[in-house]
PDB file of C-alpha atoms in Angstrom:
ATOM      1  CA  MET A   3     134.439 108.665  75.300  1.00 49.00           C
ATOM      2  CA  SER A   4     132.136 105.759  75.131  1.00 42.00           C
ATOM      3  CA  GLY A   5     135.122 103.403  75.794  1.00 42.00           C
ATOM      4  CA  CYS A   6     135.241 104.278  79.529  1.00 45.00           C
ATOM      5  CA  GLY A   7     132.029 103.216  80.444  1.00 47.00           C
ATOM      6  CA  LYS A   8     131.471 106.346  82.148  1.00 66.00           C
ATOM      7  CA  VAL A   9     129.532 108.344  79.161  1.00 83.00           C
ATOM      8  CA  LYS A  10     126.463 107.033  77.215  1.00 89.00           C
ATOM      9  CA  ALA A  11     126.187 107.180  73.313  1.00 90.00           C
ATOM     10  CA  TRP A  12     123.648 110.263  73.730  1.00 92.00           C
ATOM     11  CA  GLN A  13     125.864 111.962  76.097  1.00 93.00           C
ATOM     12  CA  VAL A  14     128.805 112.078  73.677  1.00 95.00           C
ATOM     13  CA  PRO A  15     127.288 114.894  71.238  1.00 95.00           C
ATOM     14  CA  LEU A  16     126.070 116.886  73.922  1.00 96.00           C
ATOM     15  CA  ARG A  17     129.671 116.966  75.717  1.00 96.00           C
ATOM     16  CA  LEU A  18     131.691 117.127  72.876  1.00 96.00           C
ATOM     17  CA  VAL A  19     129.846 120.200  70.844  1.00 96.00           C
ATOM     18  CA  THR A  20     129.126 122.213  74.218  1.00 97.00           C
ATOM     19  CA  GLY A  21     132.566 121.254  75.763  1.00 97.00           C
ATOM     20  CA  ALA A  22     134.549 122.450  72.247  1.00 97.00           C
ATOM     21  CA  PHE A  23     132.354 125.708  72.192  1.00 96.00           C
ATOM     22  CA  ILE A  24     133.094 126.762  75.671  1.00 97.00           C
ATOM     23  CA  LEU A  25     136.650 125.770  75.640  1.00 97.00           C
ATOM     24  CA  HIS A  26     137.111 127.751  72.412  1.00 97.00           C
ATOM     25  CA  SER A  27     135.243 130.702  73.840  1.00 96.00           C
ATOM     26  CA  GLY A  28     137.646 130.517  76.888  1.00 96.00           C
ATOM     27  CA  MET A  29     140.874 130.492  74.964  1.00 97.00           C
ATOM     28  CA  GLU A  30     139.615 133.613  72.971  1.00 95.00           C
ATOM     29  CA  LYS A  31     138.817 135.713  76.077  1.00 95.00           C
ATOM     30  CA  TRP A  32     142.178 134.927  77.637  1.00 95.00           C
ATOM     31  CA  ASP A  33     144.132 137.462  75.713  1.00 91.00           C
ATOM     32  CA  GLY A  34     141.151 139.564  74.948  1.00 92.00           C
ATOM     33  CA  PRO A  35     141.446 143.535  74.524  1.00 93.00           C
ATOM     34  CA  ASP A  36     140.497 145.916  77.153  1.00 93.00           C
ATOM     35  CA  GLU A  37     137.558 146.780  75.085  1.00 93.00           C
ATOM     36  CA  GLN A  38     136.265 143.388  75.677  1.00 94.00           C
ATOM     37  CA  ALA A  39     137.244 143.161  79.397  1.00 94.00           C
ATOM     38  CA  GLN A  40     135.143 146.611  79.974  1.00 94.00           C
ATOM     39  CA  GLY A  41     132.147 145.335  78.103  1.00 92.00           C
ATOM     40  CA  VAL A  42     132.092 141.900  79.550  1.00 93.00           C
ATOM     41  CA  HIS A  43     132.598 143.170  83.156  1.00 94.00           C
ATOM     42  CA  GLY A  44     129.861 145.812  82.668  1.00 91.00           C
ATOM     43  CA  MET A  45     127.284 143.344  81.901  1.00 90.00           C
ATOM     44  CA  ALA A  46     128.193 140.964  84.409  1.00 93.00           C
ATOM     45  CA  ARG A  47     128.435 143.876  87.097  1.00 91.00           C
ATOM     46  CA  GLN A  48     124.832 144.744  86.681  1.00 88.00           C
ATOM     47  CA  THR A  49     123.742 141.083  87.229  1.00 90.00           C
ATOM     48  CA  PHE A  50     126.189 140.502  90.332  1.00 93.00           C
ATOM     49  CA  PRO A  51     127.356 143.798  92.029  1.00 91.00           C
ATOM     50  CA  PHE A  52     129.731 142.292  93.918  1.00 92.00           C
ATOM     51  CA  LEU A  53     132.025 141.923  90.843  1.00 92.00           C
ATOM     52  CA  GLU A  54     132.406 145.916  91.283  1.00 91.00           C
ATOM     53  CA  ASN A  55     135.648 145.107  93.297  1.00 91.00           C
ATOM     54  CA  ILE A  56     137.266 143.159  90.760  1.00 93.00           C
ATOM     55  CA  ASP A  57     138.907 145.309  87.824  1.00 93.00           C
ATOM     56  CA  ALA A  58     137.742 144.514  84.110  1.00 95.00           C
ATOM     57  CA  PRO A  59     140.686 142.772  82.934  1.00 94.00           C
ATOM     58  CA  ARG A  60     141.126 140.586  85.757  1.00 95.00           C
ATOM     59  CA  PHE A  61     137.672 139.456  85.867  1.00 96.00           C
ATOM     60  CA  LEU A  62     137.929 138.584  81.971  1.00 96.00           C
ATOM     61  CA  LYS A  63     140.947 136.509  83.028  1.00 96.00           C
ATOM     62  CA  LEU A  64     138.928 134.691  85.657  1.00 96.00           C
ATOM     63  CA  LEU A  65     135.876 134.105  83.322  1.00 96.00           C
ATOM     64  CA  ALA A  66     138.220 132.716  80.641  1.00 97.00           C
ATOM     65  CA  ALA A  67     139.930 130.342  82.913  1.00 97.00           C
ATOM     66  CA  GLY A  68     136.630 129.324  84.144  1.00 97.00           C
ATOM     67  CA  GLU A  69     135.256 128.575  80.499  1.00 97.00           C
ATOM     68  CA  ILE A  70     138.487 126.592  79.811  1.00 97.00           C
ATOM     69  CA  ALA A  71     138.091 124.524  82.773  1.00 97.00           C
ATOM     70  CA  LEU A  72     134.527 123.642  82.191  1.00 98.00           C
ATOM     71  CA  GLY A  73     135.203 122.958  78.504  1.00 97.00           C
ATOM     72  CA  ALA A  74     137.716 120.559  79.337  1.00 97.00           C
ATOM     73  CA  ALA A  75     135.707 119.058  81.935  1.00 97.00           C
ATOM     74  CA  LEU A  76     133.020 118.236  79.319  1.00 97.00           C
ATOM     75  CA  LEU A  77     135.842 116.916  76.925  1.00 96.00           C
ATOM     76  CA  THR A  78     137.257 114.546  79.372  1.00 95.00           C
ATOM     77  CA  PRO A  79     135.738 111.108  79.693  1.00 92.00           C
ATOM     78  CA  MET A  80     136.955 110.226  82.869  1.00 93.00           C
ATOM     79  CA  VAL A  81     134.697 113.451  84.481  1.00 95.00           C
ATOM     80  CA  PRO A  82     131.734 111.887  85.375  1.00 94.00           C
ATOM     81  CA  THR A  83     128.602 113.271  83.259  1.00 94.00           C
ATOM     82  CA  ARG A  84     126.555 114.527  85.993  1.00 94.00           C
ATOM     83  CA  LEU A  85     129.359 116.387  87.579  1.00 95.00           C
ATOM     84  CA  ALA A  86     130.207 118.151  84.186  1.00 96.00           C
ATOM     85  CA  GLY A  87     126.573 118.661  83.555  1.00 96.00           C
ATOM     86  CA  ALA A  88     126.034 120.580  87.251  1.00 97.00           C
ATOM     87  CA  ALA A  89     129.118 122.356  86.288  1.00 97.00           C
ATOM     88  CA  LEU A  90     127.492 123.327  82.745  1.00 97.00           C
ATOM     89  CA  THR A  91     124.057 124.157  84.565  1.00 97.00           C
ATOM     90  CA  GLY A  92     125.407 126.660  86.929  1.00 96.00           C
ATOM     91  CA  PHE A  93     127.866 128.505  84.342  1.00 97.00           C
ATOM     92  CA  ALA A  94     124.538 128.587  81.731  1.00 96.00           C
ATOM     93  CA  GLY A  95     122.333 129.706  84.958  1.00 96.00           C
ATOM     94  CA  SER A  96     124.499 132.864  85.320  1.00 95.00           C
ATOM     95  CA  LEU A  97     124.421 133.647  81.540  1.00 94.00           C
ATOM     96  CA  MET A  98     120.613 133.657  81.722  1.00 95.00           C
ATOM     97  CA  ALA A  99     120.777 135.605  84.788  1.00 94.00           C
ATOM     98  CA  VAL A 100     122.795 138.241  82.799  1.00 93.00           C
ATOM     99  CA  TYR A 101     120.579 138.258  80.033  1.00 93.00           C
ATOM    100  CA  ALA A 102     117.386 138.523  82.346  1.00 92.00           C
ATOM    101  CA  GLN A 103     118.839 141.561  84.314  1.00 90.00           C
ATOM    102  CA  THR A 104     120.800 143.370  81.466  1.00 90.00           C
ATOM    103  CA  PRO A 105     118.456 146.238  80.001  1.00 89.00           C
ATOM    104  CA  GLY A 106     118.267 146.131  76.225  1.00 91.00           C
ATOM    105  CA  LEU A 107     118.709 142.454  75.496  1.00 92.00           C
ATOM    106  CA  ARG A 108     115.106 141.689  76.044  1.00 93.00           C
ATOM    107  CA  LYS A 109     111.971 143.199  74.308  1.00 92.00           C
ATOM    108  CA  GLU A 110     109.982 145.274  76.739  1.00 89.00           C
ATOM    109  CA  GLY A 111     107.653 142.757  78.972  1.00 89.00           C
ATOM    110  CA  SER A 112     108.706 139.837  76.999  1.00 92.00           C
ATOM    111  CA  VAL A 113     111.265 136.854  77.605  1.00 91.00           C
ATOM    112  CA  TRP A 114     112.148 137.075  73.789  1.00 94.00           C
ATOM    113  CA  PRO A 115     115.398 138.932  72.826  1.00 94.00           C
ATOM    114  CA  THR A 116     116.052 141.961  70.870  1.00 95.00           C
ATOM    115  CA  PRO A 117     118.785 141.891  68.172  1.00 93.00           C
ATOM    116  CA  ASP A 118     121.455 142.734  70.691  1.00 91.00           C
ATOM    117  CA  GLY A 119     120.289 139.989  72.999  1.00 91.00           C
ATOM    118  CA  ILE A 120     120.267 137.106  70.551  1.00 93.00           C
ATOM    119  CA  GLY A 121     123.673 136.131  71.249  1.00 89.00           C
ATOM    120  CA  VAL A 122     123.213 135.745  74.899  1.00 90.00           C
ATOM    121  CA  SER A 123     119.505 134.323  74.670  1.00 93.00           C
ATOM    122  CA  LYS A 124     121.377 131.261  72.594  1.00 91.00           C
ATOM    123  CA  ASP A 125     122.683 130.120  76.211  1.00 91.00           C
ATOM    124  CA  SER A 126     119.472 128.857  77.030  1.00 95.00           C
ATOM    125  CA  TRP A 127     120.381 125.784  74.928  1.00 95.00           C
ATOM    126  CA  LEU A 128     123.558 125.198  77.387  1.00 96.00           C
ATOM    127  CA  LEU A 129     121.057 125.661  80.527  1.00 96.00           C
ATOM    128  CA  ALA A 130     118.713 122.808  78.564  1.00 96.00           C
ATOM    129  CA  ILE A 131     121.999 120.583  78.068  1.00 97.00           C
ATOM    130  CA  GLY A 132     123.335 120.962  81.535  1.00 96.00           C
ATOM    131  CA  LEU A 133     120.304 119.850  82.979  1.00 97.00           C
ATOM    132  CA  ALA A 134     120.103 116.842  80.519  1.00 96.00           C
ATOM    133  CA  LEU A 135     123.474 115.741  81.772  1.00 95.00           C
ATOM    134  CA  THR A 136     122.973 116.618  85.319  1.00 95.00           C
ATOM    135  CA  LEU A 137     119.581 114.595  85.382  1.00 93.00           C
ATOM    136  CA  SER A 138     120.621 111.598  83.718  1.00 82.00           C
ATOM    137  CA  PRO A 139     120.316 108.614  85.658  1.00 79.00           C
ATOM    138  CA  HIS A 140     123.502 106.796  87.364  1.00 66.00           C
ATOM    139  CA  GLN A 141     124.771 103.780  85.812  1.00 56.00           C
ATOM    140  CA  LYS A 142     124.526 102.031  88.844  1.00 56.00           C
ATOM    141  CA  HIS A 143     121.029 103.083  89.350  1.00 45.00           C
ATOM    142  CA  VAL A 144     120.078 102.100  85.989  1.00 47.00           C
ATOM    143  CA  LYS A 145     121.437  98.664  86.751  1.00 51.00           C
ATOM    144  CA  HIS A 146     119.677  98.423  89.877  1.00 49.00           C
ATOM    145  CA  LEU A 147     116.313  99.307  87.949  1.00 51.00           C
ATOM    146  CA  LYS A 148     116.841  96.451  85.415  1.00 54.00           C
ATOM    147  CA  HIS A 149     117.784  93.887  88.254  1.00 51.00           C
ATOM    148  CA  ALA A 150     114.226  94.887  89.729  1.00 58.00           C
ATOM    149  CA  LYS A 151     112.537  94.436  86.746  1.00 64.00           C
ATOM    150  CA  HIS A 152     114.050  91.120  86.199  1.00 58.00           C
ATOM    151  CA  LEU A 153     113.299  89.988  89.618  1.00 65.00           C
ATOM    152  CA  LYS A 154     109.608  91.047  89.341  1.00 67.00           C
ATOM    153  CA  HIS A 155     109.277  89.411  85.922  1.00 59.00           C
ATOM    154  CA  ALA A 156     110.636  86.518  87.431  1.00 61.00           C
ATOM    155  CA  LYS A 157     108.358  86.604  90.446  1.00 62.00           C
ATOM    156  CA  HIS A 158     105.273  87.393  88.058  1.00 58.00           C
ATOM    157  CA  VAL A 159     106.175  84.016  86.166  1.00 58.00           C
ATOM    158  CA  LYS A 160     107.028  81.893  89.330  1.00 60.00           C
ATOM    159  CA  ASP A 161     103.300  83.172  90.506  1.00 63.00           C
ATOM    160  CA  HIS A 162     101.755  82.359  87.502  1.00 59.00           C
ATOM    161  CA  GLY A 163     102.791  78.873  87.520  1.00 58.00           C
ATOM    162  CA  GLY A 164     101.884  78.187  90.622  1.00 56.00           C
ATOM    163  CA  HIS A 165      98.543  79.530  90.145  1.00 55.00           C
ATOM    164  CA  HIS A 166      98.518  77.259  86.931  1.00 52.00           C
ATOM    165  CA  LYS A 167      99.398  74.267  88.844  1.00 56.00           C
ATOM    166  CA  HIS A 168      96.987  74.808  91.878  1.00 53.00           C
ATOM    167  CA  HIS A 169      94.033  75.238  89.120  1.00 53.00           C
ATOM    168  CA  CYS A 170      95.254  71.803  87.442  1.00 49.00           C
ATOM    169  CA  ARG A 171      95.213  69.932  90.713  1.00 56.00           C
ATOM    170  CA  HIS A 172      91.684  71.591  91.519  1.00 51.00           C
ATOM    171  CA  GLU A 173      90.416  70.599  88.093  1.00 52.00           C
ATOM    172  CA  GLN A 174      91.921  66.990  88.679  1.00 54.00           C
ATOM    173  CA  GLY A 175      90.523  66.839  92.244  1.00 53.00           C
ATOM    174  CA  GLY A 176      87.237  67.975  91.093  1.00 50.00           C
ATOM    175  CA  HIS A 177      87.000  65.083  88.235  1.00 48.00           C
ATOM    176  CA  THR A 178      88.079  62.598  90.849  1.00 50.00           C
ATOM    177  CA  GLY A 179      85.586  63.680  93.136  1.00 51.00           C
ATOM    178  CA  HIS A 180      82.778  63.284  90.321  1.00 51.00           C
ATOM    179  CA  HIS A 181      83.551  60.015  89.642  1.00 58.00           C
ATOM    180  CA  GLY A 182      83.567  58.955  93.510  1.00 61.00           C
ATOM    181  CA  HIS A 183      80.332  60.445  94.013  1.00 59.00           C
ATOM    182  CA  LEU A 184      78.852  58.217  90.808  1.00 68.00           C
ATOM    183  CA  LYS A 185      80.513  55.041  92.133  1.00 70.00           C
ATOM    184  CA  GLN A 186      79.178  55.969  95.759  1.00 72.00           C
ATOM    185  CA  ALA A 187      75.767  56.387  94.223  1.00 70.00           C
ATOM    186  CA  LYS A 188      75.841  52.970  92.229  1.00 73.00           C
ATOM    187  CA  GLN A 189      76.778  50.987  95.207  1.00 77.00           C
ATOM    188  CA  VAL A 190      73.876  52.738  97.397  1.00 70.00           C
ATOM    189  CA  ALA A 191      71.508  51.500  94.574  1.00 74.00           C
ATOM    190  CA  GLU A 192      73.128  48.251  94.504  1.00 79.00           C
ATOM    191  CA  GLU A 193      72.632  47.878  98.244  1.00 75.00           C
ATOM    192  CA  ALA A 194      69.219  49.140  98.162  1.00 73.00           C
ATOM    193  CA  LYS A 195      68.501  46.392  95.453  1.00 76.00           C
ATOM    194  CA  GLU A 196      69.904  43.739  97.496  1.00 77.00           C
ATOM    195  CA  ALA A 197      68.064  44.812 100.728  1.00 72.00           C
ATOM    196  CA  LYS A 198      64.486  44.692  98.799  1.00 73.00           C
ATOM    197  CA  ARG A 199      65.658  41.171  97.444  1.00 75.00           C
ATOM    198  CA  LEU A 200      66.399  39.874 101.037  1.00 73.00           C
ATOM    199  CA  ALA A 201      63.036  41.550 102.260  1.00 67.00           C
ATOM    200  CA  LYS A 202      61.007  39.674  99.361  1.00 70.00           C
ATOM    201  CA  GLY A 203      62.710  36.310 100.179  1.00 66.00           C
ATOM    202  CA  VAL A 204      61.954  36.926 104.088  1.00 55.00           C
ATOM    203  CA  SER A 205      58.640  37.630 103.338  1.00 54.00           C
ATOM    204  CA  GLN A 206      58.101  34.258 101.236  1.00 56.00           C
ATOM    205  CA  ASP A 207      59.725  32.321 104.113  1.00 53.00           C
ATOM    206  CA  GLY A 208      57.442  33.599 106.527  1.00 50.00           C
ATOM    207  CA  HIS A 209      54.157  32.612 104.384  1.00 49.00           C
ATOM    208  CA  SER A 210      55.535  29.136 104.063  1.00 45.00           C
ATOM    209  CA  HIS A 211      56.529  28.689 107.999  1.00 47.00           C
ATOM    210  CA  HIS A 212      52.780  29.821 108.983  1.00 45.00           C
ATOM    211  CA  HIS A 213      51.590  27.474 106.606  1.00 46.00           C
ATOM    212  CA  VAL A 214      53.476  24.510 107.905  1.00 44.00           C
ATOM    213  CA  HIS A 215      52.688  25.564 111.315  1.00 46.00           C
ATOM    214  CA  ARG A 216      48.869  25.636 110.835  1.00 48.00           C
ATOM    215  CA  HIS A 217      48.324  22.641 108.287  1.00 48.00           C
ATOM    216  CA  GLY A 218      51.048  20.349 109.410  1.00 51.00           C
ATOM    217  CA  PRO A 219      54.136  18.966 107.561  1.00 50.00           C
ATOM    218  CA  GLY A 220      52.174  16.378 105.536  1.00 48.00           C
ATOM    219  CA  HIS A 221      49.619  18.767 104.124  1.00 46.00           C
ATOM    220  CA  ALA A 222      52.509  20.998 103.002  1.00 44.00           C
ATOM    221  CA  ARG A 223      53.933  17.993 101.079  1.00 44.00           C
ATOM    222  CA  LYS A 224      50.761  17.371  99.510  1.00 46.00           C
ATOM    223  CA  GLY A 225      50.370  20.909  98.200  1.00 45.00           C
ATOM    224  CA  CYS A 226      48.089  23.595  99.684  1.00 44.00           C
ATOM    225  CA  PRO A 227      45.095  25.019  97.631  1.00 46.00           C
ATOM    226  CA  ALA A 228      46.188  28.480  98.321  1.00 46.00           C
ATOM    227  CA  HIS A 229      49.438  28.187  96.514  1.00 45.00           C
ATOM    228  CA  HIS A 230      47.501  26.860  92.966  1.00 43.00           C
TER     229      HIS A 230
END
């Protein structure tokens, strides 16, 4: 079954066991005696009144044909799992409706079966299997989810890498700016020191010029007591 690519590994035992059981049941009903036909038809007629228009032997044949077709569909890998599951769900739902509507199969005021209803109540397992097969995700949908997850992961990696690069550039820019501020402060200090030196020189030159202008050049050459 799994070689077709349509049936997954976990679906194989569900389809195999239920398909074989239902196929065998239908083959046994195909040539069932009249007593079996009357009993099955009587139970089904209480739940589905429209079946009164069909005689018991014919109803048993129709039921047997339906079970054979359903069993074969479950056992055939080419039949999509969801389609086979939907058919199984409908069949098992009909059996559970018979179980709920037929007197004597359930305990009074309870969903649990009486000894006579145990065989029919076990068809609830078929209903659960049918729902599981019907609700199983489609293969294309699974691939789409995996692809979307891969794209989301790739986008996350890309965004994380871009954030890391931005963080590194920010740190490098901050480091360069810090050195720039230090260099600028050093330059300002040097300029201030040079201005102070120039101001001191200007002050000394002004004093010498005033002394020469007051006492004359010759006195300046002999020396001034104020400079001693």
